[in-house]
Amino acid sequence: MSAKRKPLQNLKGFLYVFEYLLSQSQLEENFRLYNHSSTTPVV
């Protein structure tokens, strides 16, 4: 593995974790909105 390649992989890993956390918080937000509304779930 070359030295040039490693920072890119670290960045990709960081973005992956960031997007995962973002999607998790989105799901929690949607879940709370769904619990508060008795009508259709929020997409």
PDB file of N, CA and C in Angstrom, residues 29-43:
ATOM      1  N   GLU A  29     -34.903  10.512  14.465  1.00  0.00           N
ATOM      2  CA  GLU A  29     -35.768  11.682  14.304  1.00  0.00           C
ATOM      3  C   GLU A  29     -37.100  11.264  13.692  1.00  0.00           C
ATOM      4  N   ASN A  30     -37.040  10.466  12.638  1.00  0.00           N
ATOM      5  CA  ASN A  30     -38.263  10.006  11.982  1.00  0.00           C
ATOM      6  C   ASN A  30     -39.096   9.147  12.925  1.00  0.00           C
ATOM      7  N   PHE A  31     -38.430   8.355  13.736  1.00  0.00           N
ATOM      8  CA  PHE A  31     -39.137   7.496  14.674  1.00  0.00           C
ATOM      9  C   PHE A  31     -39.885   8.340  15.705  1.00  0.00           C
ATOM     10  N   ARG A  32     -39.249   9.393  16.194  1.00  0.00           N
ATOM     11  CA  ARG A  32     -39.897  10.271  17.173  1.00  0.00           C
ATOM     12  C   ARG A  32     -41.085  10.988  16.535  1.00  0.00           C
ATOM     13  N   LEU A  33     -40.896  11.459  15.294  1.00  0.00           N
ATOM     14  CA  LEU A  33     -41.991  12.138  14.607  1.00  0.00           C
ATOM     15  C   LEU A  33     -43.149  11.165  14.387  1.00  0.00           C
ATOM     16  N   TYR A  34     -42.815   9.922  14.072  1.00  0.00           N
ATOM     17  CA  TYR A  34     -43.843   8.906  13.848  1.00  0.00           C
ATOM     18  C   TYR A  34     -44.602   8.625  15.142  1.00  0.00           C
ATOM     19  N   ASN A  35     -43.883   8.569  16.240  1.00  0.00           N
ATOM     20  CA  ASN A  35     -44.527   8.311  17.531  1.00  0.00           C
ATOM     21  C   ASN A  35     -45.440   9.456  17.944  1.00  0.00           C
ATOM     22  N   HIS A  36     -45.066  10.676  17.574  1.00  0.00           N
ATOM     23  CA  HIS A  36     -45.853  11.841  17.982  1.00  0.00           C
ATOM     24  C   HIS A  36     -47.078  12.047  17.099  1.00  0.00           C
ATOM     25  N   SER A  37     -47.020  11.535  15.871  1.00  0.00           N
ATOM     26  CA  SER A  37     -48.164  11.713  14.979  1.00  0.00           C
ATOM     27  C   SER A  37     -48.907  10.390  14.849  1.00  0.00           C
ATOM     28  N   SER A  38     -50.213  10.448  14.938  1.00  0.00           N
ATOM     29  CA  SER A  38     -51.001   9.215  14.845  1.00  0.00           C
ATOM     30  C   SER A  38     -51.375   8.918  13.400  1.00  0.00           C
ATOM     31  N   THR A  39     -50.932   9.775  12.484  1.00  0.00           N
ATOM     32  CA  THR A  39     -51.275   9.582  11.071  1.00  0.00           C
ATOM     33  C   THR A  39     -50.157   8.845  10.358  1.00  0.00           C
ATOM     34  N   THR A  40     -49.903   9.191   9.121  1.00  0.00           N
ATOM     35  CA  THR A  40     -48.916   8.481   8.317  1.00  0.00           C
ATOM     36  C   THR A  40     -47.507   8.762   8.808  1.00  0.00           C
ATOM     37  N   PRO A  41     -46.592   7.790   8.673  1.00  0.00           N
ATOM     38  CA  PRO A  41     -45.205   7.984   9.100  1.00  0.00           C
ATOM     39  C   PRO A  41     -44.494   9.014   8.226  1.00  0.00           C
ATOM     40  N   VAL A  42     -43.551   9.706   8.825  1.00  0.00           N
ATOM     41  CA  VAL A  42     -42.787  10.710   8.086  1.00  0.00           C
ATOM     42  C   VAL A  42     -41.650  10.031   7.350  1.00  0.00           C
ATOM     43  N   VAL A  43     -41.566  10.263   6.070  1.00  0.00           N
ATOM     44  CA  VAL A  43     -40.509   9.626   5.266  1.00  0.00           C
ATOM     45  C   VAL A  43     -39.272  10.516   5.276  1.00  0.00           C
TER      46      VAL A  43
END
